[in-house]
Amino acid sequence: MILLKPMSDFDFHQFLDFSIDSYAEEKVKAGNWKENEAYEKSKHEFNRLLPDGHHTTDHLLYSIIDTDSDAKVGSLWVHCKVEDKEAFIYEFAVDEDHQGKGYGTRAIQELEQILQDQGMNGLSLHVFGHNNKAIRLYERLGFETTNINMKKSL
């Protein structure tokens, strides 16, 4: 069993440090940003989206907890667009040593229930094209492709 627990101040700062670095790396891997500018761009983006940290209005930031061991196994950041009754996952991460054990599936299912209880009608996300493991998970959970961006190096 898992629990989506609102992030503590400590967990939020750990999440932020990891996520800024991770997002910068993914944007470089995807060919969107140059390596020498990626960290600052990533930091700017997080500051823009979360101006009040984990207290930013309409943003839900959770630690994913394994209730059997009380261990934190990942994190989840969701923006609820209340007026549209739609939610968007900005970040979803299961720690590497906990992947492939069903935590991701259970976390999304728990999130869906929370969002339905809040009156949300839809859930969307972005996934980098090179992240095949995540794409398979989202497809298995019923997400459908809505857009595809393509690039060719010259």
mmCIF file of C-alpha atoms in Angstrom:
data_model
loop_
_atom_site.group_PDB
_atom_site.id
_atom_site.type_symbol
_atom_site.label_atom_id
_atom_site.label_comp_id
_atom_site.label_asym_id
_atom_site.label_seq_id
_atom_site.Cartn_x
_atom_site.Cartn_y
_atom_site.Cartn_z
ATOM 1 C CA MET A 1 0.000 0.000 0.000
ATOM 2 C CA ILE A 2 1.051 3.568 -0.579
ATOM 3 C CA LEU A 3 0.084 6.938 0.819
ATOM 4 C CA LEU A 4 0.357 10.286 -0.931
ATOM 5 C CA LYS A 5 1.481 12.528 1.924
ATOM 6 C CA PRO A 6 1.720 16.315 1.501
ATOM 7 C CA MET A 7 5.405 17.247 1.399
ATOM 8 C CA SER A 8 7.029 18.570 4.535
ATOM 9 C CA ASP A 9 9.419 21.523 4.277
ATOM 10 C CA PHE A 10 12.355 19.101 4.415
ATOM 11 C CA ASP A 11 10.906 16.817 1.719
ATOM 12 C CA PHE A 12 10.096 19.804 -0.491
ATOM 13 C CA HIS A 13 13.676 21.080 -0.396
ATOM 14 C CA GLN A 14 15.000 17.603 -1.222
ATOM 15 C CA PHE A 15 12.460 17.340 -4.039
ATOM 16 C CA LEU A 16 13.395 20.768 -5.394
ATOM 17 C CA ASP A 17 17.150 20.087 -5.400
ATOM 18 C CA PHE A 18 16.705 16.745 -7.152
ATOM 19 C CA SER A 19 14.020 17.951 -9.575
ATOM 20 C CA ILE A 20 15.863 21.037 -10.783
ATOM 21 C CA ASP A 21 18.893 18.893 -11.622
ATOM 22 C CA SER A 22 16.800 16.113 -13.151
ATOM 23 C CA TYR A 23 14.718 18.463 -15.321
ATOM 24 C CA ALA A 24 17.863 20.190 -16.579
ATOM 25 C CA GLU A 25 19.392 16.818 -17.514
ATOM 26 C CA GLU A 26 16.215 15.696 -19.302
ATOM 27 C CA LYS A 27 15.976 18.936 -21.297
ATOM 28 C CA VAL A 28 19.610 18.506 -22.406
ATOM 29 C CA LYS A 29 19.006 14.827 -23.271
ATOM 30 C CA ALA A 30 15.945 15.818 -25.311
ATOM 31 C CA GLY A 31 17.996 18.424 -27.177
ATOM 32 C CA ASN A 32 15.957 21.370 -25.899
ATOM 33 C CA TRP A 33 18.652 23.131 -23.880
ATOM 34 C CA LYS A 34 22.433 23.417 -23.952
ATOM 35 C CA GLU A 35 24.220 21.850 -21.022
ATOM 36 C CA ASN A 36 25.886 25.085 -19.893
ATOM 37 C CA GLU A 37 22.526 26.874 -19.522
ATOM 38 C CA ALA A 38 20.266 24.020 -18.429
ATOM 39 C CA TYR A 39 20.589 24.310 -14.641
ATOM 40 C CA GLU A 40 19.782 28.037 -14.552
ATOM 41 C CA LYS A 41 16.853 27.606 -16.956
ATOM 42 C CA SER A 42 15.496 24.738 -14.886
ATOM 43 C CA LYS A 43 15.843 26.714 -11.656
ATOM 44 C CA HIS A 44 14.053 29.679 -13.254
ATOM 45 C CA GLU A 45 11.200 27.438 -14.428
ATOM 46 C CA PHE A 46 10.673 25.936 -10.964
ATOM 47 C CA ASN A 47 10.727 29.388 -9.351
ATOM 48 C CA ARG A 48 8.179 30.623 -11.893
ATOM 49 C CA LEU A 49 5.824 27.675 -11.419
ATOM 50 C CA LEU A 50 6.170 27.405 -7.633
ATOM 51 C CA PRO A 51 6.610 31.011 -6.431
ATOM 52 C CA ASP A 52 5.411 30.058 -2.931
ATOM 53 C CA GLY A 53 7.167 26.692 -2.854
ATOM 54 C CA HIS A 54 5.022 23.792 -1.745
ATOM 55 C CA HIS A 55 2.406 26.268 -0.548
ATOM 56 C CA THR A 56 1.715 27.574 -4.083
ATOM 57 C CA THR A 57 -2.032 27.787 -4.706
ATOM 58 C CA ASP A 58 -3.584 24.970 -6.770
ATOM 59 C CA HIS A 59 -0.390 22.891 -6.688
ATOM 60 C CA LEU A 60 -0.293 19.574 -4.837
ATOM 61 C CA LEU A 61 3.113 18.216 -3.863
ATOM 62 C CA TYR A 62 3.233 14.742 -2.365
ATOM 63 C CA SER A 63 5.801 12.362 -1.018
ATOM 64 C CA ILE A 64 4.944 8.807 -2.030
ATOM 65 C CA ILE A 65 5.129 6.660 1.105
ATOM 66 C CA ASP A 66 5.220 2.860 1.328
ATOM 67 C CA THR A 67 2.880 2.288 4.272
ATOM 68 C CA ASP A 68 4.372 -1.128 5.075
ATOM 69 C CA SER A 69 7.861 0.259 5.709
ATOM 70 C CA ASP A 70 6.990 3.970 6.168
ATOM 71 C CA ALA A 71 9.731 4.683 3.591
ATOM 72 C CA LYS A 72 9.532 7.542 1.115
ATOM 73 C CA VAL A 73 9.734 5.971 -2.348
ATOM 74 C CA GLY A 74 9.081 8.935 -4.630
ATOM 75 C CA SER A 75 7.385 12.255 -5.245
ATOM 76 C CA LEU A 76 4.498 13.710 -7.205
ATOM 77 C CA TRP A 77 3.719 17.301 -8.225
ATOM 78 C CA VAL A 78 0.320 18.159 -9.679
ATOM 79 C CA HIS A 79 -1.270 21.441 -10.736
ATOM 80 C CA CYS A 80 -5.063 21.563 -10.442
ATOM 81 C CA LYS A 81 -6.663 23.917 -12.953
ATOM 82 C CA VAL A 82 -9.813 24.361 -10.906
ATOM 83 C CA GLU A 83 -11.699 26.432 -13.502
ATOM 84 C CA ASP A 84 -11.099 23.741 -16.171
ATOM 85 C CA LYS A 85 -11.566 20.824 -13.755
ATOM 86 C CA GLU A 86 -8.313 19.431 -15.164
ATOM 87 C CA ALA A 87 -5.089 18.475 -13.438
ATOM 88 C CA PHE A 88 -1.580 18.308 -14.883
ATOM 89 C CA ILE A 89 1.284 16.238 -13.502
ATOM 90 C CA TYR A 90 4.413 18.383 -13.579
ATOM 91 C CA GLU A 91 6.635 15.780 -12.015
ATOM 92 C CA PHE A 92 6.298 12.170 -11.009
ATOM 93 C CA ALA A 93 9.277 10.185 -9.794
ATOM 94 C CA VAL A 94 9.703 6.834 -8.122
ATOM 95 C CA ASP A 95 13.186 6.407 -6.654
ATOM 96 C CA GLU A 96 15.333 4.203 -8.857
ATOM 97 C CA ASP A 97 15.717 1.418 -6.290
ATOM 98 C CA HIS A 98 11.901 1.234 -5.920
ATOM 99 C CA GLN A 99 10.994 1.184 -9.623
ATOM 100 C CA GLY A 100 9.279 -1.831 -11.120
ATOM 101 C CA LYS A 101 7.527 -2.724 -7.849
ATOM 102 C CA GLY A 102 4.115 -1.203 -8.552
ATOM 103 C CA TYR A 103 4.610 2.061 -6.655
ATOM 104 C CA GLY A 104 4.069 4.168 -9.782
ATOM 105 C CA THR A 105 0.834 2.434 -10.679
ATOM 106 C CA ARG A 106 -0.535 2.695 -7.147
ATOM 107 C CA ALA A 107 0.510 6.343 -6.811
ATOM 108 C CA ILE A 108 -1.317 7.335 -10.006
ATOM 109 C CA GLN A 109 -4.398 5.386 -8.934
ATOM 110 C CA GLU A 110 -4.370 7.112 -5.538
ATOM 111 C CA LEU A 111 -3.902 10.495 -7.215
ATOM 112 C CA GLU A 112 -6.839 9.829 -9.530
ATOM 113 C CA GLN A 113 -9.078 9.207 -6.504
ATOM 114 C CA ILE A 114 -7.896 12.394 -4.783
ATOM 115 C CA LEU A 115 -8.528 14.420 -7.938
ATOM 116 C CA GLN A 116 -11.972 12.913 -8.504
ATOM 117 C CA ASP A 117 -12.862 13.764 -4.889
ATOM 118 C CA GLN A 118 -11.838 17.374 -5.656
ATOM 119 C CA GLY A 119 -14.086 17.497 -8.731
ATOM 120 C CA MET A 120 -11.373 17.128 -11.372
ATOM 121 C CA ASN A 121 -12.496 15.484 -14.624
ATOM 122 C CA GLY A 122 -9.155 14.980 -16.377
ATOM 123 C CA LEU A 123 -5.476 14.334 -15.769
ATOM 124 C CA SER A 124 -2.681 14.979 -18.235
ATOM 125 C CA LEU A 125 1.118 15.035 -18.227
ATOM 126 C CA HIS A 126 4.205 15.453 -20.366
ATOM 127 C CA VAL A 127 6.710 12.669 -20.849
ATOM 128 C CA PHE A 128 10.037 12.949 -22.646
ATOM 129 C CA GLY A 129 10.105 10.832 -25.798
ATOM 130 C CA HIS A 130 13.224 8.944 -24.684
ATOM 131 C CA ASN A 131 11.578 7.771 -21.443
ATOM 132 C CA ASN A 132 10.137 4.491 -22.743
ATOM 133 C CA LYS A 133 9.594 3.008 -19.280
ATOM 134 C CA ALA A 134 7.356 5.933 -18.268
ATOM 135 C CA ILE A 135 5.502 5.890 -21.586
ATOM 136 C CA ARG A 136 4.635 2.215 -21.100
ATOM 137 C CA LEU A 137 3.416 2.900 -17.549
ATOM 138 C CA TYR A 138 1.188 5.781 -18.627
ATOM 139 C CA GLU A 139 -0.263 3.824 -21.545
ATOM 140 C CA ARG A 140 -1.000 0.896 -19.222
ATOM 141 C CA LEU A 141 -2.805 3.319 -16.889
ATOM 142 C CA GLY A 142 -5.035 4.580 -19.704
ATOM 143 C CA PHE A 143 -3.287 7.795 -20.748
ATOM 144 C CA GLU A 144 -3.574 8.555 -24.463
ATOM 145 C CA THR A 145 -1.154 10.476 -26.662
ATOM 146 C CA THR A 146 -2.491 13.948 -27.454
ATOM 147 C CA ASN A 147 0.571 15.590 -29.071
ATOM 148 C CA ILE A 148 3.878 14.474 -30.499
ATOM 149 C CA ASN A 149 6.849 16.776 -31.023
ATOM 150 C CA MET A 150 9.557 15.538 -33.354
ATOM 151 C CA LYS A 151 13.075 16.764 -34.089
ATOM 152 C CA LYS A 152 15.779 15.957 -36.592
ATOM 153 C CA SER A 153 19.397 16.932 -36.042
ATOM 154 C CA LEU A 154 21.069 18.580 -39.026
#
